[in-house]
Tab-separated table of C-alpha atoms in Angstrom:
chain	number	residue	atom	x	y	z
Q	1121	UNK	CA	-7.619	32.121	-23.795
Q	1122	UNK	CA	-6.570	31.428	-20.182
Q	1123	UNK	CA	-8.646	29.064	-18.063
Q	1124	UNK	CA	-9.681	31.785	-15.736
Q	1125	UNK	CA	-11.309	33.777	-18.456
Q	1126	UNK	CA	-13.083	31.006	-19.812
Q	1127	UNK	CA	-14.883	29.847	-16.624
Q	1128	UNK	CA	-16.812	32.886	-16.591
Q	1129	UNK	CA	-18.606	32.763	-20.145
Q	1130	UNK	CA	-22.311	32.457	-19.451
Q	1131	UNK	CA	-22.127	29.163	-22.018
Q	1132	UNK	CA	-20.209	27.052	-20.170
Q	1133	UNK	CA	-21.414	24.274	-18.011
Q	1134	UNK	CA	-21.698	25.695	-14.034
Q	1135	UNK	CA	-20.066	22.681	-12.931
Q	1136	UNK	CA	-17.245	23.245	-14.835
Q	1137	UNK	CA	-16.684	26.594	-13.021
Q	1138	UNK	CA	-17.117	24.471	-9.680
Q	1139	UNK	CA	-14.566	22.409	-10.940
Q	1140	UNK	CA	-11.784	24.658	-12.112
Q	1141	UNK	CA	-12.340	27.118	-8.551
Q	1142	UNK	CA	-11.568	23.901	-6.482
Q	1143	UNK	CA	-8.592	23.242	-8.619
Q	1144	UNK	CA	-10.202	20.198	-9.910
Q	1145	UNK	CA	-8.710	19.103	-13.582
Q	1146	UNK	CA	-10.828	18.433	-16.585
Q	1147	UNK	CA	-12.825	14.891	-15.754
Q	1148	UNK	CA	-13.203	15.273	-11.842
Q	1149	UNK	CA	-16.162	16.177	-11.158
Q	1150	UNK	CA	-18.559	16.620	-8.454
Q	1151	UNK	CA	-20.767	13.161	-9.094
Q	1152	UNK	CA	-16.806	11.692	-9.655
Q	1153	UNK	CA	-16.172	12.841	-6.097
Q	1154	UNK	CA	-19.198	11.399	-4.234
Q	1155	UNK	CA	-18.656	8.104	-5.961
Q	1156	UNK	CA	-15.559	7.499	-4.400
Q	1157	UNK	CA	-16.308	8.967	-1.251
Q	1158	UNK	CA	-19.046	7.136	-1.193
Q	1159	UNK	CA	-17.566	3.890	-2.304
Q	1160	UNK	CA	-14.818	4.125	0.377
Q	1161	UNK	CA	-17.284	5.061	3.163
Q	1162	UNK	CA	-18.855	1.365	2.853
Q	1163	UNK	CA	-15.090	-0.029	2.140
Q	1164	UNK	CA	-14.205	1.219	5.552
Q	1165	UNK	CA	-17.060	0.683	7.285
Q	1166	UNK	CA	-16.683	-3.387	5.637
Q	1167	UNK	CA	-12.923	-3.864	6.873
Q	1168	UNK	CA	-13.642	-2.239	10.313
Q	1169	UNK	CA	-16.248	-5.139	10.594
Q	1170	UNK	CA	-13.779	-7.484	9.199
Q	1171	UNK	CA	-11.939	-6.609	11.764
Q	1172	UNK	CA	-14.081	-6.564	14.844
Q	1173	UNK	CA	-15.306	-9.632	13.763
Q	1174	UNK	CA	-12.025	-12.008	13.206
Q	1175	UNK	CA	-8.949	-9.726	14.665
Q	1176	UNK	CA	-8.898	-11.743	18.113
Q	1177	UNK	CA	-6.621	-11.018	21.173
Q	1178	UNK	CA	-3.518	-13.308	21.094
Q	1179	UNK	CA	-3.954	-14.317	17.664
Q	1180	UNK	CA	-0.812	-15.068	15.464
Q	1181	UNK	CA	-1.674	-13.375	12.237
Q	1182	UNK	CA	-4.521	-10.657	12.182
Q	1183	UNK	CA	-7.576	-12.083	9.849
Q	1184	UNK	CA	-9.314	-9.399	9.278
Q	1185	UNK	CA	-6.664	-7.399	7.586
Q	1186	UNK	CA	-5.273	-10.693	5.643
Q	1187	UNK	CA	-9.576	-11.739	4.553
Q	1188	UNK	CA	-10.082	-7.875	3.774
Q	1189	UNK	CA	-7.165	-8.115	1.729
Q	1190	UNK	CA	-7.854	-11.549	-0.248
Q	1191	UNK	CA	-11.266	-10.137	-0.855
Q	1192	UNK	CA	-10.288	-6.751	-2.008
Q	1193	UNK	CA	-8.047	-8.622	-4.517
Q	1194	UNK	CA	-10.376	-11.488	-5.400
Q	1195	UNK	CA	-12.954	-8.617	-5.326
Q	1196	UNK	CA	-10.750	-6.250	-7.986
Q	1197	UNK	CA	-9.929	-8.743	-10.129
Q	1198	UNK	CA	-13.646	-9.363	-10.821
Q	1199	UNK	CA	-14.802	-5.791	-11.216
Q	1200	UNK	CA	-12.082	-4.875	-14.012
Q	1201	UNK	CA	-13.144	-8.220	-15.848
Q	1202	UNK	CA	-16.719	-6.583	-15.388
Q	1203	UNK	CA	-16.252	-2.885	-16.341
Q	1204	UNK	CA	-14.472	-4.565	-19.309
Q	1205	UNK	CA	-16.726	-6.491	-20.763
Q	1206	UNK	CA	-19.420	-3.746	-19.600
Q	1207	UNK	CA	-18.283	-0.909	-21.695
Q	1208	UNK	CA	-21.344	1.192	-21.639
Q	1209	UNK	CA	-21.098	1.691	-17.564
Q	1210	UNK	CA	-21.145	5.249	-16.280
Q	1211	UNK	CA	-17.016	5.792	-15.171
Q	1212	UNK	CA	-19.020	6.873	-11.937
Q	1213	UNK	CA	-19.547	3.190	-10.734
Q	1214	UNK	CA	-15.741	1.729	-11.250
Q	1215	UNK	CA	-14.953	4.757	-9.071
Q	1216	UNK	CA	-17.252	3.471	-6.752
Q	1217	UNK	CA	-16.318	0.338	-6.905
Q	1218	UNK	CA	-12.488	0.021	-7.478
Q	1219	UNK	CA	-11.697	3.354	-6.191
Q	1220	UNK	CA	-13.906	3.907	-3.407
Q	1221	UNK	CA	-15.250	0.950	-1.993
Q	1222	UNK	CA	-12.395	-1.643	-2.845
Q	1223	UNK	CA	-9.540	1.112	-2.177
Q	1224	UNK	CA	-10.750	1.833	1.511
Q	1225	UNK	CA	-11.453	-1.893	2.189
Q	1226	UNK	CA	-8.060	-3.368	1.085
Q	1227	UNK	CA	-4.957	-1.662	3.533
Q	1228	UNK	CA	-1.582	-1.520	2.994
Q	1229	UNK	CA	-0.712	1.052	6.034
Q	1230	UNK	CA	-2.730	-1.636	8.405
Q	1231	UNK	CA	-0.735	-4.346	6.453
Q	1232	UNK	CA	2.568	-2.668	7.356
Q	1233	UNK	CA	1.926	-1.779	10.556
Q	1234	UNK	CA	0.785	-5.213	11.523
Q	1235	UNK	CA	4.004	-6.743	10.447
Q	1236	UNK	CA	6.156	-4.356	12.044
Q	1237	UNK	CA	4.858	-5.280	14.973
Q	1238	UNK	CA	5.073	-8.708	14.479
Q	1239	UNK	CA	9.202	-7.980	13.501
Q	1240	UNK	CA	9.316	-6.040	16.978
Q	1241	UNK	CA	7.618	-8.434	18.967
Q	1242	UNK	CA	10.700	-10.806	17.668
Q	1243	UNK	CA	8.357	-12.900	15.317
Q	1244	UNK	CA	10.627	-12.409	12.269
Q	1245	UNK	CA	9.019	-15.815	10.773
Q	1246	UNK	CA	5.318	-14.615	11.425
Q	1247	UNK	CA	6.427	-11.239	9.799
Q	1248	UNK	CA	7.740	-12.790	6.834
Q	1249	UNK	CA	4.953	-15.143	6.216
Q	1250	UNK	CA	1.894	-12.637	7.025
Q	1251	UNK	CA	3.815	-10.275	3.958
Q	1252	UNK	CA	4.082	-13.444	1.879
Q	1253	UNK	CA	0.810	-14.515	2.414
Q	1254	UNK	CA	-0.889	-10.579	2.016
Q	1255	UNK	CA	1.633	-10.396	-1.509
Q	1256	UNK	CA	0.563	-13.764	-2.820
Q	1257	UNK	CA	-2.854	-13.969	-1.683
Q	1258	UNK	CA	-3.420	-10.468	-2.982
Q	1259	UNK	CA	-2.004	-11.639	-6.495
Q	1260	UNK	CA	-3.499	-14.995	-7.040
Q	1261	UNK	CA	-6.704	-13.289	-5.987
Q	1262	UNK	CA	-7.054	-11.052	-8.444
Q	1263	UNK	CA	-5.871	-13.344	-11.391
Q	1264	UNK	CA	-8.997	-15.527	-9.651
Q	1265	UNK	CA	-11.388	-12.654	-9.639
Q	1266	UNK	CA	-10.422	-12.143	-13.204
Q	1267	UNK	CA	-10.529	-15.660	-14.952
Q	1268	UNK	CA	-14.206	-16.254	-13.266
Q	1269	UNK	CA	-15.728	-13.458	-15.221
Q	1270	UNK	CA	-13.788	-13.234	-18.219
Protein backbone atom coordinates (compact mmCIF):
# COMPACT_ATOMS: atom_id res chain seq x y z
CA UNK A 1 0.00 0.00 0.00
CA UNK A 2 1.42 3.39 -1.05
CA UNK A 3 2.59 5.83 1.61
CA UNK A 4 -0.08 8.29 0.77
CA UNK A 5 -2.84 5.87 1.52
CA UNK A 6 -1.46 4.83 4.64
CA UNK A 7 -1.10 8.28 6.30
CA UNK A 8 -4.68 8.62 6.38
CA UNK A 9 -5.77 5.41 8.48
CA UNK A 10 -7.31 6.71 11.68
CA UNK A 11 -4.60 4.15 13.56
CA UNK A 12 -1.66 5.66 12.75
CA UNK A 13 0.30 8.00 14.88
CA UNK A 14 -0.73 11.96 13.82
CA UNK A 15 2.77 12.79 13.82
CA UNK A 16 3.55 10.44 11.41
CA UNK A 17 1.10 12.13 8.97
CA UNK A 18 2.98 15.50 9.94
CA UNK A 19 5.93 13.84 9.00
CA UNK A 20 5.30 12.22 5.66
CA UNK A 21 3.20 15.82 4.37
CA UNK A 22 6.52 17.74 5.06
CA UNK A 23 8.41 15.14 3.18
CA UNK A 24 10.11 14.14 6.28
CA UNK A 25 11.50 10.27 6.09
CA UNK A 26 10.77 7.66 8.66
CA UNK A 27 12.88 8.82 12.04
CA UNK A 28 12.68 12.74 11.61
CA UNK A 29 10.48 13.90 13.56
CA UNK A 30 9.11 16.96 14.98
CA UNK A 31 10.93 16.70 18.71
CA UNK A 32 14.14 15.50 16.18
CA UNK A 33 13.76 18.90 14.55
CA UNK A 34 13.64 21.24 17.58
CA UNK A 35 16.60 19.45 19.05
CA UNK A 36 18.81 20.48 16.50
CA UNK A 37 17.43 23.71 15.94
CA UNK A 38 17.63 24.22 19.19
CA UNK A 39 21.08 22.88 19.74
CA UNK A 40 22.48 25.07 16.91
CA UNK A 41 20.67 28.23 18.13
CA UNK A 42 23.03 28.19 21.39
CA UNK A 43 26.06 26.86 19.00
CA UNK A 44 25.72 30.08 17.13
CA UNK A 45 24.89 32.26 19.58
CA UNK A 46 28.44 30.58 21.56
CA UNK A 47 30.85 31.18 18.44
CA UNK A 48 29.37 34.69 17.73
CA UNK A 49 30.58 35.40 21.38
CA UNK A 50 33.72 33.62 20.68
CA UNK A 51 34.11 35.85 18.30
CA UNK A 52 33.25 39.24 19.66
CA UNK A 53 35.18 38.38 22.41
CA UNK A 54 38.83 37.29 20.92
CA UNK A 55 38.53 38.22 16.94
CA UNK A 56 40.58 41.61 17.43
CA UNK A 57 41.35 44.25 14.69
CA UNK A 58 44.88 43.67 13.23
CA UNK A 59 45.24 40.36 14.61
CA UNK A 60 47.28 37.67 12.64
CA UNK A 61 45.13 34.63 12.97
CA UNK A 62 41.35 35.04 14.01
CA UNK A 63 40.85 33.24 17.66
CA UNK A 64 37.62 32.96 17.85
CA UNK A 65 37.09 30.85 14.83
CA UNK A 66 40.46 28.71 15.60
CA UNK A 67 39.11 28.35 19.94
CA UNK A 68 35.47 27.66 18.51
CA UNK A 69 36.97 25.16 16.45
CA UNK A 70 39.42 23.33 19.07
CA UNK A 71 36.44 23.29 21.33
CA UNK A 72 33.92 21.99 18.94
CA UNK A 73 36.45 19.15 18.35
CA UNK A 74 37.67 18.67 21.92
CA UNK A 75 33.91 19.16 22.63
CA UNK A 76 32.76 16.17 19.94
CA UNK A 77 35.14 13.92 20.81
CA UNK A 78 33.75 13.86 24.38
CA UNK A 79 30.06 13.65 23.60
CA UNK A 80 30.41 10.44 21.23
CA UNK A 81 32.60 8.81 24.09
CA UNK A 82 29.43 9.86 26.23
CA UNK A 83 26.41 8.83 24.09
CA UNK A 84 28.50 5.61 23.86
CA UNK A 85 28.91 4.56 26.96
CA UNK A 86 25.29 6.14 27.68
CA UNK A 87 23.24 3.89 25.57
CA UNK A 88 19.90 4.44 27.09
CA UNK A 89 19.93 8.42 26.04
CA UNK A 90 16.95 9.69 24.09
CA UNK A 91 18.65 10.10 20.15
CA UNK A 92 16.98 13.62 20.84
CA UNK A 93 19.99 14.90 22.99
CA UNK A 94 23.11 13.76 20.58
CA UNK A 95 21.09 15.78 18.05
CA UNK A 96 21.23 18.45 20.33
CA UNK A 97 24.38 18.15 21.15
CA UNK A 98 26.53 16.95 18.14
CA UNK A 99 24.17 18.08 15.59
CA UNK A 100 22.81 21.19 16.79
CA UNK A 101 24.80 22.81 19.23
CA UNK A 102 28.39 21.50 18.25
CA UNK A 103 27.51 21.69 14.33
CA UNK A 104 26.59 25.52 14.46
CA UNK A 105 29.50 26.31 16.86
CA UNK A 106 32.38 24.67 14.89
CA UNK A 107 32.68 26.57 11.04
CA UNK A 108 34.20 25.48 8.18
CA UNK A 109 32.68 28.33 5.69
CA UNK A 110 34.18 31.00 8.44
CA UNK A 111 37.35 28.75 8.40
CA UNK A 112 37.64 29.09 4.62
CA UNK A 113 36.82 32.36 4.25
CA UNK A 114 39.28 33.50 6.83
CA UNK A 115 42.12 31.91 5.03
CA UNK A 116 41.28 33.13 1.76
CA UNK A 117 41.67 36.23 2.91
CA UNK A 118 44.69 35.72 4.55
CA UNK A 119 46.05 34.07 0.81
CA UNK A 120 44.73 37.47 -0.77
CA UNK A 121 46.10 39.72 1.60
CA UNK A 122 49.58 37.93 0.38
CA UNK A 123 50.01 36.01 3.77
CA UNK A 124 50.48 32.62 2.03
CA UNK A 125 52.48 31.42 5.35
CA UNK A 126 49.64 32.67 7.78
CA UNK A 127 47.16 30.88 5.35
CA UNK A 128 48.91 27.74 5.45
CA UNK A 129 49.48 27.60 9.11
CA UNK A 130 45.85 28.90 10.31
CA UNK A 131 44.53 25.55 7.92
CA UNK A 132 47.22 23.46 9.60
CA UNK A 133 46.54 24.53 12.85
CA UNK A 134 42.27 24.41 12.34
CA UNK A 135 43.09 20.52 10.61
CA UNK A 136 45.34 19.41 13.42
CA UNK A 137 43.89 21.09 16.26
CA UNK A 138 40.49 19.90 15.15
CA UNK A 139 41.92 16.20 15.04
CA UNK A 140 44.01 15.92 18.10
CA UNK A 141 41.02 17.48 19.80
CA UNK A 142 38.71 15.11 19.31
CA UNK A 143 41.04 12.02 19.89
CA UNK A 144 41.49 14.25 23.41
CA UNK A 145 37.81 14.65 23.97
CA UNK A 146 37.56 10.98 23.40
CA UNK A 147 40.39 9.28 25.54
CA UNK A 148 39.20 11.55 28.72
CA UNK A 149 35.86 9.87 28.87
CA UNK A 150 36.40 6.59 27.53
Amino acid sequence: MSRRRAAGRPHEDPRRRFAWRVGWSDGVTLSAALAVAAGAVLGAWSRWLLGLWLNRPGAALPLGTLTANLAGGLLVGMALAWFESHPGLSPAWRLFAVTGFLGALTTFSTFSAESLLLVQRGELGVALLHSAVHLLGCLGAAALGWRLLR
